[in-house]
Every structure is written in structure tokens, then in C-alpha cells.
Short mmCIF file of C-alpha atoms in Angstrom, two decimals:
data_model
loop_
_atom_site.label_atom_id
_atom_site.label_comp_id
_atom_site.label_asym_id
_atom_site.label_seq_id
_atom_site.Cartn_x
_atom_site.Cartn_y
_atom_site.Cartn_z
CA MET A 107 294.36 229.56 107.98
CA THR A 108 291.64 227.74 105.85
CA THR A 109 292.46 225.93 102.79
CA ASP A 110 291.42 228.89 100.30
CA SER A 111 293.61 231.37 102.60
CA PHE A 112 296.47 229.11 102.20
CA HIS A 113 295.84 229.09 98.24
CA THR A 114 295.40 232.92 98.12
CA LYS A 115 298.73 233.55 99.97
CA PHE A 116 300.57 230.96 97.94
CA LEU A 117 299.51 232.66 94.63
CA ALA A 118 300.05 236.07 96.09
CA ASP A 119 303.84 234.82 97.00
CA PHE A 120 304.05 233.43 93.47
CA ASP A 121 303.21 236.84 92.20
CA ALA A 122 305.81 238.70 94.52
CA TYR A 123 308.76 236.69 94.43
CA GLY A 124 308.30 234.34 91.23
CA ASP A 125 310.44 236.73 88.91
CA ALA A 126 313.11 236.90 91.94
CA ILE A 127 313.52 233.25 91.92
CA PHE A 128 313.64 232.93 88.44
CA ARG A 129 316.33 235.63 88.15
CA PHE A 130 318.29 233.97 90.99
CA CYS A 131 318.25 230.60 89.05
CA LEU A 132 318.95 232.20 85.52
CA VAL A 133 322.09 233.77 86.91
CA LYS A 134 323.17 230.63 88.55
CA THR A 135 322.42 228.30 85.83
CA GLY A 136 322.44 230.50 82.65
CA ASN A 137 319.70 228.15 81.37
CA LYS A 138 316.03 229.72 80.84
CA GLU A 139 314.27 226.46 80.92
CA LEU A 140 315.90 224.91 83.66
CA SER A 141 315.51 228.03 85.55
CA GLU A 142 311.93 227.98 84.94
CA ASP A 143 311.38 224.21 85.92
CA ILE A 144 313.41 225.04 89.16
CA THR A 145 311.43 228.15 90.03
CA GLN A 146 308.11 225.94 89.59
CA ASP A 147 309.82 223.20 91.73
CA THR A 148 310.61 225.73 94.23
CA PHE A 149 307.00 226.84 94.54
CA MET A 150 305.80 223.40 94.61
CA ARG A 151 307.97 222.53 97.52
CA TYR A 152 306.90 225.59 99.23
CA TRP A 153 303.13 224.72 98.80
CA ARG A 154 304.11 221.46 100.63
CA LYS A 155 305.42 223.28 103.48
CA LEU A 156 302.76 225.82 103.81
CA SER A 157 299.96 223.50 103.41
CA LEU A 158 300.81 221.53 106.45
CA GLY A 159 300.83 224.96 108.20
CA GLU A 160 304.47 225.17 108.74
CA GLU A 161 305.48 228.49 110.07
CA MET A 162 307.96 230.72 107.94
CA THR A 163 309.18 233.72 109.27
CA ASN A 164 310.79 234.89 106.26
CA THR A 165 309.06 233.40 102.93
CA ARG A 166 311.50 235.27 100.68
CA SER A 167 314.59 234.08 102.23
CA PHE A 168 312.82 230.22 102.33
CA LEU A 169 312.09 230.42 98.91
CA TYR A 170 315.68 231.29 97.73
CA THR A 171 317.13 228.71 99.92
CA ILE A 172 314.78 226.04 98.16
CA ALA A 173 315.85 227.30 94.92
CA ASN A 174 319.45 227.22 96.12
CA HIS A 175 319.41 223.78 97.05
CA LEU A 176 317.59 222.63 93.35
CA VAL A 177 320.43 224.41 91.63
CA ILE A 178 322.68 222.57 93.71
CA ASP A 179 321.32 219.37 93.12
CA TRP A 180 321.26 219.98 89.42
CA TYR A 181 324.98 221.09 89.38
CA ARG A 182 325.66 217.64 91.26
CA LYS A 183 324.04 215.72 88.37
CA LYS A 184 325.57 217.98 85.34
CA LYS A 185 328.78 218.69 87.02
CA SER A 186 330.83 217.89 84.01
CA ASP A 187 329.34 219.64 81.03
CA SER A 188 326.71 222.35 81.90
CA LEU A 189 328.50 224.98 83.91
CA ASP A 190 331.81 224.96 81.47
CA ALA A 191 329.37 225.04 78.46
CA HIS A 192 327.59 228.02 80.03
CA ILE A 193 330.86 229.76 81.35
CA ASP A 194 332.34 229.46 77.77
CA ASN A 195 329.39 230.48 75.68
CA GLY A 196 327.72 233.20 77.85
CA PHE A 197 324.03 233.32 78.93
CA GLU A 198 321.73 232.63 76.18
CA PRO A 199 318.10 233.21 77.35
CA SER A 200 316.14 231.72 74.28
CA ASP A 201 313.51 234.47 73.83
CA SER A 202 313.27 237.66 75.48
CA THR A 203 311.72 238.43 78.82
CA SER A 204 310.83 241.86 77.78
CA THR A 205 309.34 243.78 75.19
CA ASN A 206 311.64 246.73 75.12
CA ALA A 207 314.73 245.92 72.93
CA GLU A 208 316.96 248.74 74.76
CA ILE A 209 316.22 246.86 78.21
CA ASP A 210 317.13 243.58 76.54
CA THR A 211 320.47 244.92 75.38
CA GLU A 212 321.30 246.24 78.71
CA TYR A 213 320.45 243.35 80.59
CA LYS A 214 322.49 241.08 78.37
CA MET A 215 325.29 243.28 78.49
CA VAL A 216 325.32 243.11 82.35
CA LEU A 217 324.91 239.33 82.25
CA ASP A 218 327.70 239.05 79.97
CA THR A 219 329.93 240.91 82.34
CA ILE A 220 329.06 239.04 85.46
CA ASN A 221 329.36 235.87 83.45
CA LYS A 222 333.00 236.35 83.48
CA LEU A 223 332.81 236.18 87.45
CA GLU A 224 332.51 233.02 89.52
CA GLU A 225 329.17 231.54 90.50
CA SER A 226 329.72 232.41 93.98
CA ASP A 227 330.53 236.21 92.89
CA ARG A 228 327.40 236.27 90.91
CA GLU A 229 324.74 235.28 93.32
CA VAL A 230 325.90 237.42 96.07
CA LEU A 231 325.86 240.24 93.77
CA LEU A 232 322.63 239.55 92.62
CA LEU A 233 321.14 238.85 96.03
CA ARG A 234 322.57 242.00 97.32
CA TYR A 235 322.61 244.62 94.65
CA VAL A 236 319.42 243.74 92.60
CA ASP A 237 317.13 241.98 95.31
CA GLY A 238 318.56 244.46 98.30
CA LEU A 239 319.18 241.66 100.73
CA GLY A 240 321.57 242.18 103.49
CA PRO A 241 324.59 240.25 104.22
CA ALA A 242 322.96 238.29 107.30
CA GLU A 243 319.89 237.24 105.01
CA ILE A 244 322.14 236.13 101.98
CA ALA A 245 324.19 234.10 104.97
CA ASP A 246 320.99 232.29 105.73
CA ILE A 247 319.98 231.45 102.16
CA LEU A 248 323.38 230.31 101.27
CA GLU A 249 323.90 228.65 104.56
CA GLU A 250 327.26 230.40 105.20
CA GLU A 251 328.50 232.72 108.16
CA ALA A 252 327.63 236.34 107.73
CA ASN A 253 331.32 237.39 108.05
CA THR A 254 331.83 234.95 105.00
CA ILE A 255 329.23 236.66 102.84
CA SER A 256 330.44 240.18 103.69
CA VAL A 257 334.05 239.14 102.68
CA ARG A 258 332.66 237.48 99.41
CA LEU A 259 330.74 240.57 98.43
CA ASN A 260 333.54 242.64 98.95
CA ARG A 261 335.72 240.75 96.96
CA ALA A 262 332.91 240.14 94.21
CA THR A 263 332.70 243.94 93.89
CA LYS A 264 336.05 244.50 93.50
CA ARG A 265 336.41 241.71 90.83
CA LEU A 266 333.42 243.26 89.05
CA GLN A 267 334.73 246.68 89.07
CA LYS A 268 338.09 245.01 87.59
CA HIS A 269 336.09 243.83 84.56
CA LEU A 270 334.50 247.27 84.12
CA HIS A 271 337.75 248.58 84.16
CA ILE A 272 336.81 251.02 86.90
CA MET B 225 332.83 252.79 91.08
CA ASN B 226 331.07 252.83 94.48
CA ASP B 227 327.97 251.00 96.05
CA THR B 228 325.59 253.02 94.27
CA GLN B 229 327.15 252.74 91.13
CA ILE B 230 327.40 249.24 91.33
CA THR B 231 323.85 249.01 92.44
CA GLU B 232 322.56 251.19 89.54
CA TYR B 233 324.53 249.08 87.18
CA LEU B 234 323.36 245.47 88.40
CA LYS B 235 319.82 246.77 88.69
CA LYS B 236 319.37 246.61 84.94
CA LEU B 237 319.09 242.56 85.72
CA LYS B 238 316.02 243.33 87.66
CA SER B 239 314.25 243.30 83.89
CA ILE B 240 315.25 239.49 83.76
CA LYS B 241 311.40 238.27 84.62
CA LEU B 242 309.23 235.45 83.32
CA SER B 243 307.55 236.28 80.32
CA ASN B 244 303.90 237.05 80.90
CA THR B 245 303.00 233.74 79.14
CA ALA B 246 305.42 231.77 81.30
CA HIS B 247 304.13 233.61 84.36
CA THR B 248 300.40 233.16 83.83
CA ASP B 249 301.19 229.30 82.57
CA MET B 250 303.30 228.52 85.64
CA LYS B 251 300.64 230.37 87.97
CA ARG B 252 298.14 228.37 86.61
CA ARG B 253 299.98 225.07 87.21
CA LEU B 254 300.74 225.87 90.40
CA SER B 255 297.26 226.45 91.31
CA GLU B 256 296.28 223.25 90.27
CA TYR B 257 299.13 221.82 91.82
CA ALA B 258 297.99 223.30 95.08
CA ASP B 259 294.22 222.27 94.70
CA PHE B 260 295.25 218.74 93.94
CA HIS B 261 297.35 218.48 97.07
CA SER B 262 294.83 220.08 99.53
CA THR B 263 295.96 220.89 103.23
CA GLY B 264 295.79 218.12 105.83
CA GLU B 265 293.18 219.37 107.95
CA ALA B 266 290.98 216.21 108.00
CA VAL B 267 290.74 213.06 110.25
CA ARG B 268 293.56 210.73 110.90
CA VAL B 269 293.44 207.27 109.42
CA PHE B 270 295.75 204.18 110.56
CA ASP B 271 297.52 206.58 112.64
CA SER B 272 299.15 208.07 109.79
CA LYS B 273 299.45 211.96 108.39
CA ARG B 274 297.47 211.04 105.43
CA SER B 275 293.89 210.94 105.41
CA ILE B 276 290.77 209.83 103.33
CA GLU B 277 289.53 213.19 103.33
CA ARG B 278 293.09 214.48 101.83
CA VAL B 279 291.85 214.02 98.48
CA PRO B 280 292.00 216.25 95.23
CA GLU B 281 289.21 218.95 94.61
CA GLY B 282 286.51 218.01 92.75
CA THR B 283 285.98 214.68 94.12
CA LEU B 284 282.10 213.24 95.02
CA VAL B 285 282.41 214.58 98.54
CA THR B 286 283.78 218.09 97.98
CA ARG B 287 281.52 218.80 94.97
CA LEU B 288 278.41 217.61 96.70
CA ILE B 289 279.01 219.28 100.04
CA GLY B 290 280.02 222.44 97.95
CA PHE B 291 276.71 221.99 95.79
CA LYS B 292 278.73 222.46 92.43
CA PHE B 293 276.37 220.83 89.97
CA THR B 294 278.48 220.58 86.92
CA TYR B 295 278.50 218.06 84.35
CA MET B 296 280.75 215.79 86.41
CA THR B 297 278.58 215.85 89.43
CA ALA B 298 275.38 215.13 87.78
CA VAL B 299 277.54 211.78 86.35
CA ILE B 300 278.46 211.17 89.84
CA LEU B 301 274.98 211.52 91.11
CA LEU B 302 273.89 209.08 88.47
CA VAL B 303 276.23 206.54 89.21
CA LEU B 304 274.96 206.64 92.92
CA MET B 305 271.67 206.18 91.76
CA ILE B 306 271.96 203.25 89.02
CA GLY B 307 274.61 201.24 91.59
CA GLY B 308 278.40 200.64 92.06
CA GLY B 309 278.36 198.16 89.09
CA THR B 310 278.77 201.18 86.88
CA SER B 311 282.55 201.60 88.49
CA PHE B 312 283.46 198.48 86.49
CA ALA B 313 282.10 200.00 83.20
CA ALA B 314 284.05 202.98 83.96
CA GLN B 315 287.50 201.26 84.11
CA SER B 316 287.53 201.14 80.18
CA ALA B 317 286.40 204.71 79.74
CA LEU B 318 288.54 207.27 77.93
CA PRO B 319 288.49 211.19 78.06
CA GLY B 320 285.26 212.37 76.39
CA ASP B 321 283.39 209.16 77.45
CA PHE B 322 280.31 209.58 79.71
CA LEU B 323 281.65 207.46 82.29
CA TYR B 324 285.47 208.91 82.32
CA PRO B 325 284.65 210.93 85.37
CA VAL B 326 283.54 207.98 87.30
CA LYS B 327 286.75 206.51 86.46
CA VAL B 328 288.86 209.30 87.43
CA GLU B 329 286.77 210.92 90.20
CA ILE B 330 285.49 208.04 92.13
CA ASN B 331 287.35 204.75 91.04
CA GLU B 332 291.00 206.10 91.30
CA ASN B 333 290.22 207.91 94.61
CA VAL B 334 288.73 204.87 96.10
CA GLU B 335 292.13 203.00 95.29
CA SER B 336 294.06 206.14 96.62
CA ALA B 337 292.02 206.02 100.00
CA PHE B 338 293.55 202.28 100.33
CA ALA B 339 296.84 203.55 99.70
CA VAL B 340 297.89 203.96 103.23
CA SER B 341 301.46 204.57 103.20
CA ASN B 342 303.64 207.07 101.10
CA LYS B 343 305.16 204.19 99.21
CA SER B 344 301.62 202.66 98.31
CA GLU B 345 300.54 206.12 97.18
CA ALA B 346 303.61 206.84 95.16
CA THR B 347 303.27 203.46 93.54
CA LEU B 348 299.70 204.21 92.64
CA GLN B 349 300.20 207.47 91.24
CA ALA B 350 303.07 206.21 88.76
CA LYS B 351 300.47 203.54 87.73
CA LEU B 352 297.81 206.20 87.09
CA VAL B 353 300.68 207.98 84.99
CA GLU B 354 300.98 205.00 82.90
CA GLU B 355 296.99 204.77 82.84
CA ARG B 356 296.67 208.20 81.31
CA LEU B 357 299.40 207.58 78.86
CA SER B 358 297.78 204.57 77.79
CA GLU B 359 294.59 206.51 77.33
CA ALA B 360 296.39 208.97 75.14
CA GLU B 361 297.28 206.05 73.00
CA LYS B 362 294.04 204.61 72.53
CA LEU B 363 292.58 207.72 71.56
CA ALA B 364 295.31 208.47 69.09
CA VAL B 365 294.71 205.18 67.35
CA LYS B 366 291.03 205.91 67.15
CA GLY B 367 291.81 209.17 65.79
CA THR B 368 289.87 211.05 68.60
CA LEU B 369 292.97 212.57 70.73
CA THR B 370 291.44 216.23 70.55
CA ASN B 371 293.27 219.37 71.59
CA GLU B 372 290.71 219.24 74.67
CA ALA B 373 291.61 215.47 75.71
CA SER B 374 295.23 216.35 75.11
CA LEU B 375 295.00 219.06 77.70
CA GLU B 376 292.93 217.08 80.08
CA LEU B 377 295.53 214.25 79.90
CA ARG B 378 298.38 216.41 80.15
CA ASN B 379 297.26 218.15 83.06
CA ARG B 380 296.31 214.67 85.00
CA ILE B 381 299.57 213.31 83.97
CA GLU B 382 301.46 216.21 85.36
CA ALA B 383 299.40 215.91 88.46
CA HIS B 384 300.07 212.15 89.03
CA TYR B 385 303.78 212.60 88.26
CA MET B 386 304.15 215.24 90.53
CA SER B 387 302.16 213.09 93.33
CA ALA B 388 304.32 210.16 92.56
CA ARG B 389 307.54 212.34 93.26
CA SER B 390 306.21 214.10 96.30
CA PHE B 391 305.10 210.55 97.91
CA GLY B 392 308.27 209.11 96.60
CA GLU B 393 310.49 211.56 98.42
CA ALA B 394 308.29 211.40 101.68
CA ALA B 395 308.92 207.41 101.43
CA GLU B 396 312.48 208.06 100.48
CA ALA B 397 312.58 209.81 103.87
CA GLU B 398 311.31 206.63 105.66
CA GLY B 399 313.95 204.66 104.02
CA GLU B 400 312.09 203.31 100.97
CA LEU B 401 314.87 204.11 98.57
CA GLU B 402 314.18 201.28 96.18
CA LEU B 403 311.03 203.04 95.26
CA SER B 404 312.48 205.78 93.77
CA VAL B 405 315.15 204.11 91.78
CA ASN B 406 312.60 201.49 90.48
CA THR B 407 309.23 202.87 90.16
CA ILE B 408 309.47 206.60 90.07
CA ALA B 409 312.63 206.84 87.72
CA SER B 410 311.47 204.14 85.57
CA LEU B 411 308.82 206.65 84.61
CA ASP B 412 311.56 208.09 82.28
CA GLY B 413 311.56 204.90 80.12
CA ILE B 414 307.68 204.70 80.42
CA PHE B 415 307.12 208.39 78.92
CA ASN B 416 309.82 208.07 76.24
CA SER B 417 308.32 204.89 75.22
CA TYR B 418 304.74 206.14 74.96
CA ALA B 419 305.89 209.35 73.14
CA THR B 420 307.66 207.27 70.53
CA THR B 421 304.59 205.25 69.90
CA LEU B 422 302.32 208.05 69.86
CA THR B 423 304.56 209.63 67.11
CA GLU B 424 304.37 206.50 64.88
CA ILE B 425 300.59 206.42 65.28
CA ASP B 426 300.45 210.02 63.78
CA VAL B 427 302.89 209.03 61.34
CA LYS B 428 301.11 205.96 60.03
CA ALA B 429 297.82 207.66 59.94
CA GLY B 430 299.18 210.77 58.63
CA ARG B 431 297.80 213.00 61.30
CA ASN B 432 299.45 215.65 63.86
CA ASP B 433 297.00 214.85 66.76
CA THR B 434 299.89 214.11 68.98
CA GLU B 435 302.39 216.88 68.78
CA GLU B 436 301.63 218.91 71.69
CA ILE B 437 301.04 216.13 74.17
CA VAL B 438 304.42 214.13 72.73
CA THR B 439 306.26 217.40 73.66
CA ASP B 440 304.99 217.39 77.17
CA ILE B 441 305.46 213.79 77.68
CA ARG B 442 309.08 214.30 76.63
CA ALA B 443 309.61 217.19 79.12
CA PHE B 444 308.19 214.77 82.02
CA ALA B 445 310.68 212.08 80.80
CA SER B 446 313.28 214.63 81.01
CA LEU B 447 312.25 215.32 84.68
CA ALA B 448 311.96 211.98 85.61
CA GLY B 449 315.45 211.13 84.28
CA ASP B 450 316.76 213.91 86.53
CA GLY B 451 315.48 212.35 89.37
CA ASP B 452 317.30 208.87 88.60
CA ALA B 453 320.65 209.73 89.50
CA THR B 454 320.14 211.04 93.01
CA ALA B 455 318.00 208.52 94.17
CA ALA B 456 320.52 205.68 92.98
CA THR B 457 323.49 207.43 94.23
CA THR B 458 321.69 207.67 97.60
CA MET B 459 320.31 204.16 97.41
CA ALA B 460 323.63 202.71 96.76
CA ALA B 461 325.40 204.63 99.42
CA ASP B 462 322.70 203.46 102.10
CA ALA B 463 322.56 199.96 100.92
CA ASN B 464 326.11 199.67 101.98
CA THR B 465 325.16 201.09 105.37
CA SER B 466 322.11 199.04 105.90
CA ASN B 467 323.81 195.60 104.71
CA ALA B 468 326.20 195.86 107.30
CA THR B 469 323.40 195.97 110.07
CA MET B 470 321.19 193.39 108.35
CA MET B 471 323.65 190.52 107.68
CA GLN B 472 326.57 189.21 109.61
CA VAL B 473 329.37 186.55 108.72
CA ASP B 474 330.30 183.95 111.47
CA GLU B 475 333.59 182.23 111.97
CA THR B 476 333.10 179.93 108.99
CA GLY B 477 332.31 182.53 106.75
CA THR B 478 328.81 181.98 106.31
CA THR B 479 326.70 184.97 105.77
CA THR B 480 323.33 185.19 107.88
CA ASP B 481 320.63 187.62 108.97
CA THR B 482 321.16 189.68 112.14
CA ASP B 483 318.25 190.17 114.53
CA GLU B 484 317.74 193.49 112.91
CA GLY B 485 317.59 191.94 109.14
CA ILE B 486 315.23 189.51 110.60
CA HIS B 487 312.98 191.98 111.95
CA ALA B 488 313.12 194.15 108.86
CA LYS B 489 311.95 191.10 106.74
CA SER B 490 309.21 190.31 109.12
CA GLN B 491 307.61 193.87 108.87
CA THR B 492 308.01 193.86 105.06
CA ASN B 493 305.86 190.37 105.04
CA THR B 494 303.19 191.90 107.27
CA GLU B 495 303.04 195.20 105.07
CA ILE B 496 302.20 192.65 102.08
CA ASN B 497 299.81 190.61 104.12
CA ILE B 498 297.96 193.85 105.07
CA SER B 499 297.93 195.35 101.64
CA ASN B 500 296.57 191.57 100.14
CA ASP B 501 294.08 191.74 102.62
CA MET B 502 292.83 195.14 101.68
CA ILE B 503 292.85 194.05 98.02
CA ASP B 504 290.67 191.09 98.97
CA THR B 505 288.38 193.15 100.95
CA GLN B 506 287.91 195.75 97.77
CA VAL B 507 287.31 192.97 95.29
CA GLU B 508 284.67 191.28 97.79
CA SER B 509 282.99 194.61 97.97
CA GLU B 510 282.97 195.26 94.10
CA THR B 511 281.60 191.70 93.68
CA ARG B 512 278.63 192.54 96.10
CA LEU B 513 277.96 195.41 94.09
CA ASP B 514 277.84 193.61 90.81
CA LEU B 515 275.37 190.94 92.52
CA ASP B 516 273.10 193.99 93.78
CA LEU B 517 273.09 195.49 90.14
CA GLU B 518 272.04 191.90 88.75
CA ILE B 519 269.10 191.71 91.14
#
């Protein structure tokens, strides 16, 4: 692959997966600016691997894995304050990511609901039901066993149903 | 609520995306980042993975080969015709000056070529961050920090900072933990210091030239500050381990170096001597260019 080919693939992958990575970070951290920073950092690290010609069998999973590590690093540094603050206050993206007010209202309602769940529940629900990943792929990304993810998904779904009073 | 219903409910989250502006800006920055960190397909130098040819796009070599005759290329060609003493004159150039491209595209790339380790490249890139900040300050004092200059400096600062972090991480992986704590993380204080100074210059002059670049510099400060904790923690943990192997206590309670510790110190002294030799060679080369110009 030539430099130009790497570059083209890199930007195409950003177009394809940038929003998904941003969404993943936002659901985990609740902070829009931080999520943008981590998204950018994720792709920069991806470029470093790509430009060295390192093979990746699944680009999407690789990107999620990097983003997950970066969020974990962030939590380690900000353990005491940010997580509790975001759980207490709910998600507050500082400006709308959509021009449709009705869509904004809908996703904010859903965010507020899943905000009541643990982060571990939120991430598996997002990856499974929004991004369509299977338990095995989620297990790779979160570096867990596939069985663990299946169990976690099941419990997360039940907890969500409880919050939705179903 | 079955699986389909849960899916339909949660799918509303799919409307969470980067805004159009954020997407466009981020894509542009990533593209520039990729350009700056081009692929390593070139000749290996000093048996390391780094290479003289792994340079940012837009250097003298790549521009000539690509026959991209831009303003910058014309300046660089002119420099070659006039002689190398121009590189000295370029050192004090600021964005917008005729010789500024010589400073950033030639002089600094030559410096980079001599930085043969990840540690030295990280240190150099950190130094270039400060150089760009200094240029912003000088322009602000002169009242010539235009939007264009601000944007150029901001982009270069970002590129140097990201490069410093990248090489710093590589150096960390090689055991150079002190680099991250002392050099990279100290950029946090440097960024904040320049942000404050630039704001003060504006206030005294009754201008508002520095607002945008100060916002960006504060953001970089925040990023640099976040890198501090991890590096410091890792270094403290590693120091405890490495000290145990580098030092020993004899029966009298006296602490001395182990064989491993002596070897490590010897390696460090060798690296310093190699760096000093390279600096001497570069100074000698530049002195000869100066003499040629006088003739």
C-alpha cells in the first residue's frame, strides 16, 4: 500500500466509524468535548498503526478497543469526581448534534434512561443494540470472555426493561 | 419488551453524532496529522526504525520531487542558490517573513534528522512547541498576529505537540519514563505561561488578536496536564523496580552500584558523547557555510 492509499483508507475509516466511536465515548463519559478529544486520539493512534503497515483484521473492533483504553485511562485520572458528577447530573451535551429538535428530544430521553444504568450495562447495550455488534466482537473490544458479555447483556436488558417499567 | 423493541428504543441513540463542523474540523486535523507522520517506507538510518526520509510532507526533497512550485518551494530554491548562510538568518524569522519557510522547512528538519532516538526527537518536538509559542508572543507584541499567522502557528503547535507525545510514548516504551514526566508534561506549564502572557499583551495594547490562539493553547495545556499523572505514576512504580537492580547495599550498609547500574550509566554517557559529537559536526558544517558566503 502506498502512502496515498493509507491516507485515503484512513480518512474513509474516519467517515465510516468516527460517529460510532464518538457515540461510544459519549455514552461512557457523558462529556461531549472529552468524547471528541478521545475520538481524535483514537484515530491518531490508529494512523500510527496503519502507517506502519500493521495488519488489522477488524478495523472497527480495533478502533473501539483503542477508544475503550483511552476512556479507561481517563477514568483512572479522574476517578473521584467526573463519574459521580455525570451520573448525578445526567448527560449534558453542550450543543445539539442534530438539527432535528424531535430527534434531539428522543435521544436525550433515551440517554437519560440509560444514564441510570451502570457504565458496564450502557456500553454493552450500545455496542449490541445500536452498533449491531455480536457478543463475541463485544468481548474482543472489552477484553472479556464471550460468555461474560452474554450474561452482562442479558442483565443489562432486564435492568433497562425495569427502568422503562416493562 | 423483546429484543426488537429494545433495539428500536436504543436505536434512537444513533442520532448521536459529531456535528458537521466537528466532523469536518476533526477530519482536516487528522489528515494533517497523517501528512505530518508519513509512512516509514524509506531507508533505515543508524539501524533504527526512524529514517531521514520519514519527514513531514512539504519538505524541500518531497516538494522538488513532486515539482510543486509553490511560494515556499521558490523560497527554498532561492536559499540553495544564495547559500547556506541564509539558514542562520532564517532562525529569527517569524510567520509572514520571507525566510520563515527556511526556518521551519529546512533548519528544523535538519535538526530532526540528527535526532536519532525517540527520546531526542520527543525533546526536539517539545522545544519546537516552545519556539512556536515564542513566535506568537513576538508577533503579538508587534501587533502583527493576524488570523492567518494565528492559524498557521496553532496548526504547527498541535503537530509538534502530538509528535512530542508520540515519540515520548515510544521512548517510554523503551524505558525513558523521565522524559514524559520532565519534558512532555512540563509543556502544561509552558502552554499556560504563554497563554497568560499573550492575554496580557492584548490587554495592554487594547487589542483582541490573541483570543483564538490562547483558547487553543489552553486546550493543549489541558491535554498536556492529563498526560502528567499517568507518566508520573508509571515512573514512580518503575523507579522502585529499577533502583532495586541498579543499587546494592553491602554488609556495612553502604549503597553502591550493581554491575547493571554501572552499565546503565556507561550507556547514558555514551549517548551524551554521541549527541555532543553530532552537535559539533553540525556547528562545524554551518561555520563552513558561513565562510563560503563571505567569500
